[in-house]
Amino acid sequence: EVQLVESGGGLVKPGGCLRLSCAASGFTFSDAWMSWVRQAPGKGLEWVGRIKTKADGGTADYAAPVEGRFTISRDDSDNTLYLHMNSLKTEDTAVYYCATGLMGVWGKGSTVTVSS
Amino acid sequence: DVVMTQSPLSLPVTLGQPASISCRSSQSLVYSDGNTYLNWFQQRPGQSPRRLISKASNRDSGVPDRFSGSGSGTDFTLKISRVEAEDAGVYYCMQGTHWPGTFGQGTKVEIK
């Protein structure tokens, strides 16, 4: 069964940092582009960024609101996707989902709250 | 960024009746490879989004055949042939043709 499990969320002060993890199983992780999508409380969905496979260059692309503050990385040996979040703002408060590149599979999400 | 506009934003439906949601993009969603990367998602209360339709009209495995997607270019539609109670939730269209991918505002389907 294809599965994605996020972890690492929590409460952090503005300006702080946090790292989310997404453990993948049930498919060949190294062959999959992966994405992070977030959903602010009571709001819609927003694509945060994506990372390509090593075979496709391994580079990551980011949405404008997080460019320069967030970094996506992957560890294919451990089947894990990461989202490193720095300089967090209150508007980054959201549930963060990892998803396979074409959005066919989603995790259950990890909640990040940025508040003083 | 490509703007995705859904209508209606709220859709009360009667059990057993059809339902239709429209999604329009500000640019053509035809990619250079000839594919149209338009997805539809369902999000039930308290759950993660679930993809129903990919490439405008390809139903995902396990999705009931009462769901269908159609359209091309900039105009797309999600149809539910006969609404069931489990279909309540918010439906989103999303384009993956142009970076960054963008979602519609969501359409809340409520069972009357």
mmCIF file of C-alpha atoms in Angstrom:
data_model
loop_
_atom_site.group_PDB
_atom_site.id
_atom_site.type_symbol
_atom_site.label_atom_id
_atom_site.label_comp_id
_atom_site.label_asym_id
_atom_site.label_seq_id
_atom_site.Cartn_x
_atom_site.Cartn_y
_atom_site.Cartn_z
ATOM 1 C CA GLU A 1 0.000 0.000 0.000
ATOM 2 C CA VAL A 2 1.311 3.417 -0.949
ATOM 3 C CA GLN A 3 1.628 5.532 2.179
ATOM 4 C CA LEU A 4 2.966 8.938 3.199
ATOM 5 C CA VAL A 5 3.329 9.887 6.870
ATOM 6 C CA GLU A 6 4.248 13.424 7.912
ATOM 7 C CA SER A 7 5.792 14.361 11.239
ATOM 8 C CA GLY A 8 7.628 17.219 12.949
ATOM 9 C CA GLY A 9 4.875 19.806 13.251
ATOM 10 C CA GLY A 10 4.284 21.906 16.324
ATOM 11 C CA LEU A 11 4.135 25.369 17.852
ATOM 12 C CA VAL A 12 6.936 27.772 16.983
ATOM 13 C CA LYS A 13 7.473 31.491 17.538
ATOM 14 C CA PRO A 14 7.635 33.958 14.659
ATOM 15 C CA GLY A 15 11.142 33.985 13.223
ATOM 16 C CA GLY A 16 11.741 30.430 14.342
ATOM 17 C CA CYS A 17 12.440 27.314 12.351
ATOM 18 C CA LEU A 18 11.027 23.814 12.017
ATOM 19 C CA ARG A 19 11.710 20.710 9.947
ATOM 20 C CA LEU A 20 8.918 18.466 8.685
ATOM 21 C CA SER A 21 9.514 14.904 7.549
ATOM 22 C CA CYS A 22 7.468 12.697 5.257
ATOM 23 C CA ALA A 23 8.126 8.953 5.377
ATOM 24 C CA ALA A 24 7.191 7.184 2.176
ATOM 25 C CA SER A 25 6.444 3.504 1.635
ATOM 26 C CA GLY A 26 4.814 1.199 -0.883
ATOM 27 C CA PHE A 27 6.388 2.711 -3.996
ATOM 28 C CA THR A 28 9.814 3.482 -5.462
ATOM 29 C CA PHE A 29 10.446 6.788 -3.735
ATOM 30 C CA SER A 30 13.579 7.588 -5.705
ATOM 31 C CA ASP A 31 11.536 7.546 -8.931
ATOM 32 C CA ALA A 32 8.938 10.031 -7.698
ATOM 33 C CA TRP A 33 8.806 13.800 -7.851
ATOM 34 C CA MET A 34 7.405 14.914 -4.492
ATOM 35 C CA SER A 35 5.482 17.965 -3.337
ATOM 36 C CA TRP A 36 4.487 19.868 -0.210
ATOM 37 C CA VAL A 37 1.045 21.491 -0.076
ATOM 38 C CA ARG A 38 -0.376 23.492 2.814
ATOM 39 C CA GLN A 39 -3.807 24.503 4.034
ATOM 40 C CA ALA A 40 -4.290 27.409 6.434
ATOM 41 C CA PRO A 41 -7.112 27.010 8.965
ATOM 42 C CA GLY A 42 -10.466 27.204 7.186
ATOM 43 C CA LYS A 43 -8.804 28.039 3.869
ATOM 44 C CA GLY A 44 -8.027 26.341 0.566
ATOM 45 C CA LEU A 45 -4.995 24.476 -0.695
ATOM 46 C CA GLU A 46 -1.658 26.102 -1.600
ATOM 47 C CA TRP A 47 1.262 24.363 -3.319
ATOM 48 C CA VAL A 48 4.419 25.101 -1.324
ATOM 49 C CA GLY A 49 7.038 23.451 -3.507
ATOM 50 C CA ARG A 50 8.253 20.311 -5.221
ATOM 51 C CA ILE A 51 11.456 18.381 -5.681
ATOM 52 C CA LYS A 52 12.447 16.383 -8.719
ATOM 53 C CA THR A 53 14.090 12.977 -8.753
ATOM 54 C CA LYS A 54 17.876 12.755 -8.761
ATOM 55 C CA ALA A 55 17.599 11.433 -12.317
ATOM 56 C CA ASP A 56 15.823 14.646 -13.313
ATOM 57 C CA GLY A 57 18.370 16.824 -11.547
ATOM 58 C CA GLY A 58 17.117 16.720 -7.966
ATOM 59 C CA THR A 59 16.258 20.414 -7.930
ATOM 60 C CA ALA A 60 13.426 22.014 -6.007
ATOM 61 C CA ASP A 61 11.001 24.779 -6.955
ATOM 62 C CA TYR A 62 9.094 26.977 -4.514
ATOM 63 C CA ALA A 63 6.009 29.140 -4.446
ATOM 64 C CA ALA A 64 6.706 32.857 -4.050
ATOM 65 C CA PRO A 65 5.469 33.167 -0.423
ATOM 66 C CA VAL A 66 8.091 30.692 0.823
ATOM 67 C CA GLU A 67 10.953 31.235 -1.655
ATOM 68 C CA GLY A 68 14.193 31.898 0.233
ATOM 69 C CA ARG A 69 12.773 30.713 3.586
ATOM 70 C CA PHE A 70 11.794 27.087 2.921
ATOM 71 C CA THR A 71 13.981 24.297 1.545
ATOM 72 C CA ILE A 72 12.821 20.920 0.287
ATOM 73 C CA SER A 73 15.208 17.995 0.359
ATOM 74 C CA ARG A 74 15.019 14.228 0.029
ATOM 75 C CA ASP A 75 16.885 11.175 1.290
ATOM 76 C CA ASP A 76 16.278 8.392 -1.192
ATOM 77 C CA SER A 77 18.241 5.915 0.951
ATOM 78 C CA ASP A 78 15.697 6.436 3.728
ATOM 79 C CA ASN A 79 12.603 7.095 1.569
ATOM 80 C CA THR A 80 12.068 10.408 3.335
ATOM 81 C CA LEU A 81 11.087 13.870 2.137
ATOM 82 C CA TYR A 82 11.882 16.968 4.178
ATOM 83 C CA LEU A 83 10.632 20.529 4.434
ATOM 84 C CA HIS A 84 13.017 22.857 6.228
ATOM 85 C CA MET A 85 11.216 26.031 7.284
ATOM 86 C CA ASN A 86 13.110 29.135 8.438
ATOM 87 C CA SER A 87 12.067 32.677 9.339
ATOM 88 C CA LEU A 88 8.553 31.458 10.015
ATOM 89 C CA LYS A 89 5.690 33.929 9.919
ATOM 90 C CA THR A 90 2.239 33.772 11.474
ATOM 91 C CA GLU A 91 0.814 33.366 7.966
ATOM 92 C CA ASP A 92 2.724 30.073 7.626
ATOM 93 C CA THR A 93 0.320 28.519 10.150
ATOM 94 C CA ALA A 94 -1.257 25.595 8.308
ATOM 95 C CA VAL A 95 -1.572 21.868 7.930
ATOM 96 C CA TYR A 96 1.304 20.739 5.721
ATOM 97 C CA TYR A 97 0.755 17.760 3.438
ATOM 98 C CA CYS A 98 3.298 15.839 1.446
ATOM 99 C CA ALA A 99 2.084 14.337 -1.802
ATOM 100 C CA THR A 100 3.449 12.394 -4.710
ATOM 101 C CA GLY A 101 4.428 14.575 -7.644
ATOM 102 C CA LEU A 102 1.180 14.266 -9.592
ATOM 103 C CA MET A 103 -0.807 14.554 -6.331
ATOM 104 C CA GLY A 104 -2.090 10.991 -6.580
ATOM 105 C CA VAL A 105 -1.272 10.159 -2.967
ATOM 106 C CA TRP A 106 -1.364 12.468 0.078
ATOM 107 C CA GLY A 107 -0.324 12.066 3.667
ATOM 108 C CA LYS A 108 -2.597 12.920 6.583
ATOM 109 C CA GLY A 109 -0.746 16.166 7.224
ATOM 110 C CA SER A 110 1.280 17.790 9.992
ATOM 111 C CA THR A 111 0.098 20.929 11.780
ATOM 112 C CA VAL A 112 2.408 23.918 12.088
ATOM 113 C CA THR A 113 1.356 26.822 14.293
ATOM 114 C CA VAL A 114 3.414 30.010 14.275
ATOM 115 C CA SER A 115 2.469 32.196 17.209
ATOM 116 C CA SER A 116 4.080 34.200 19.976
ATOM 117 C CA ASP B 1 0.497 32.607 -11.739
ATOM 118 C CA VAL B 2 -2.413 30.866 -13.435
ATOM 119 C CA VAL B 3 -5.674 31.750 -11.740
ATOM 120 C CA MET B 4 -8.197 28.936 -11.308
ATOM 121 C CA THR B 5 -11.791 30.070 -10.859
ATOM 122 C CA GLN B 6 -14.414 27.623 -9.644
ATOM 123 C CA SER B 7 -18.164 28.041 -9.665
ATOM 124 C CA PRO B 8 -20.325 27.765 -7.765
ATOM 125 C CA LEU B 9 -18.507 28.093 -4.436
ATOM 126 C CA SER B 10 -21.404 26.474 -2.610
ATOM 127 C CA LEU B 11 -23.565 23.725 -4.037
ATOM 128 C CA PRO B 12 -26.519 22.292 -2.120
ATOM 129 C CA VAL B 13 -27.646 19.059 -3.757
ATOM 130 C CA THR B 14 -30.394 16.528 -3.171
ATOM 131 C CA LEU B 15 -29.486 12.881 -2.750
ATOM 132 C CA GLY B 16 -29.690 11.045 -6.040
ATOM 133 C CA GLN B 17 -29.598 14.217 -8.116
ATOM 134 C CA PRO B 18 -26.754 15.275 -10.433
ATOM 135 C CA ALA B 19 -24.203 17.949 -9.582
ATOM 136 C CA SER B 20 -21.758 19.932 -11.683
ATOM 137 C CA ILE B 21 -18.783 22.131 -10.811
ATOM 138 C CA SER B 22 -17.065 24.439 -13.267
ATOM 139 C CA CYS B 23 -13.377 25.367 -13.262
ATOM 140 C CA ARG B 24 -11.827 27.974 -15.544
ATOM 141 C CA SER B 25 -8.145 28.784 -15.915
ATOM 142 C CA SER B 26 -6.624 32.120 -16.898
ATOM 143 C CA GLN B 27 -4.375 30.368 -19.438
ATOM 144 C CA SER B 28 -4.596 27.259 -21.545
ATOM 145 C CA LEU B 29 -3.635 24.144 -19.597
ATOM 146 C CA VAL B 30 -2.336 22.222 -22.595
ATOM 147 C CA TYR B 31 1.305 21.342 -21.890
ATOM 148 C CA SER B 32 4.029 21.028 -24.520
ATOM 149 C CA ASP B 33 3.715 17.220 -24.369
ATOM 150 C CA GLY B 34 0.076 17.459 -25.442
ATOM 151 C CA ASN B 35 -1.343 16.567 -22.042
ATOM 152 C CA THR B 36 -3.667 18.754 -20.008
ATOM 153 C CA TYR B 37 -2.624 18.654 -16.355
ATOM 154 C CA LEU B 38 -5.922 19.431 -14.668
ATOM 155 C CA ASN B 39 -6.788 17.506 -11.512
ATOM 156 C CA TRP B 40 -9.916 17.351 -9.384
ATOM 157 C CA PHE B 41 -9.737 16.640 -5.647
ATOM 158 C CA GLN B 42 -12.302 15.820 -2.994
ATOM 159 C CA GLN B 43 -11.695 16.799 0.619
ATOM 160 C CA ARG B 44 -14.126 15.387 3.152
ATOM 161 C CA PRO B 45 -14.346 17.094 6.555
ATOM 162 C CA GLY B 46 -11.276 16.349 8.663
ATOM 163 C CA GLN B 47 -9.542 14.397 5.896
ATOM 164 C CA SER B 48 -6.694 14.921 3.457
ATOM 165 C CA PRO B 49 -7.519 15.737 -0.152
ATOM 166 C CA ARG B 50 -8.069 12.763 -2.438
ATOM 167 C CA ARG B 51 -7.492 12.936 -6.158
ATOM 168 C CA LEU B 52 -10.548 11.933 -8.188
ATOM 169 C CA ILE B 53 -9.579 12.926 -11.720
ATOM 170 C CA SER B 54 -6.227 13.542 -13.431
ATOM 171 C CA LYS B 55 -5.443 14.970 -16.865
ATOM 172 C CA ALA B 56 -8.931 16.464 -17.004
ATOM 173 C CA SER B 57 -10.836 13.225 -17.531
ATOM 174 C CA ASN B 58 -8.922 10.202 -16.156
ATOM 175 C CA ARG B 59 -10.703 8.793 -13.123
ATOM 176 C CA ASP B 60 -8.389 7.476 -10.402
ATOM 177 C CA SER B 61 -8.510 3.860 -9.307
ATOM 178 C CA GLY B 62 -11.252 3.233 -6.769
ATOM 179 C CA VAL B 63 -13.175 6.401 -7.611
ATOM 180 C CA PRO B 64 -16.864 5.629 -8.246
ATOM 181 C CA ASP B 65 -17.911 5.954 -11.873
ATOM 182 C CA ARG B 66 -20.561 8.516 -10.933
ATOM 183 C CA PHE B 67 -17.669 11.021 -10.977
ATOM 184 C CA SER B 68 -16.547 12.272 -14.377
ATOM 185 C CA GLY B 69 -14.285 15.038 -15.616
ATOM 186 C CA SER B 70 -14.416 16.827 -18.937
ATOM 187 C CA GLY B 71 -13.172 19.914 -20.697
ATOM 188 C CA SER B 72 -10.171 21.277 -22.530
ATOM 189 C CA GLY B 73 -8.064 24.386 -22.897
ATOM 190 C CA THR B 74 -9.350 26.692 -20.175
ATOM 191 C CA ASP B 75 -12.804 25.299 -19.322
ATOM 192 C CA PHE B 76 -13.330 22.178 -17.247
ATOM 193 C CA THR B 77 -16.184 20.452 -15.454
ATOM 194 C CA LEU B 78 -16.547 17.865 -12.717
ATOM 195 C CA LYS B 79 -19.865 16.031 -12.746
ATOM 196 C CA ILE B 80 -21.443 13.724 -10.205
ATOM 197 C CA SER B 81 -24.201 11.759 -11.917
ATOM 198 C CA ARG B 82 -26.150 10.897 -8.754
ATOM 199 C CA VAL B 83 -25.024 12.434 -5.488
ATOM 200 C CA GLU B 84 -24.620 10.156 -2.473
ATOM 201 C CA ALA B 85 -24.266 11.148 1.172
ATOM 202 C CA GLU B 86 -20.536 10.352 1.183
ATOM 203 C CA ASP B 87 -19.945 12.957 -1.537
ATOM 204 C CA ALA B 88 -20.328 15.850 0.921
ATOM 205 C CA GLY B 89 -17.167 17.908 1.178
ATOM 206 C CA VAL B 90 -15.085 20.480 -0.670
ATOM 207 C CA TYR B 91 -13.964 19.928 -4.247
ATOM 208 C CA TYR B 92 -10.898 21.604 -5.745
ATOM 209 C CA CYS B 93 -9.573 21.830 -9.252
ATOM 210 C CA MET B 94 -5.829 22.233 -9.664
ATOM 211 C CA GLN B 95 -3.585 22.890 -12.640
ATOM 212 C CA GLY B 96 -0.133 21.351 -12.864
ATOM 213 C CA THR B 97 0.753 22.565 -16.356
ATOM 214 C CA HIS B 98 2.338 25.872 -15.365
ATOM 215 C CA TRP B 99 4.654 26.392 -12.367
ATOM 216 C CA PRO B 100 3.603 27.024 -9.681
ATOM 217 C CA GLY B 101 0.647 24.712 -9.643
ATOM 218 C CA THR B 102 -2.471 26.499 -8.516
ATOM 219 C CA PHE B 103 -5.776 25.462 -6.971
ATOM 220 C CA GLY B 104 -9.266 26.777 -7.353
ATOM 221 C CA GLN B 105 -10.982 28.312 -4.318
ATOM 222 C CA GLY B 106 -12.946 25.149 -3.624
ATOM 223 C CA THR B 107 -16.626 24.279 -4.000
ATOM 224 C CA LYS B 108 -18.463 23.104 -0.902
ATOM 225 C CA VAL B 109 -20.966 20.372 -1.724
ATOM 226 C CA GLU B 110 -23.696 20.088 0.858
ATOM 227 C CA ILE B 111 -26.312 17.363 0.870
ATOM 228 C CA LYS B 112 -29.801 18.779 1.342
#
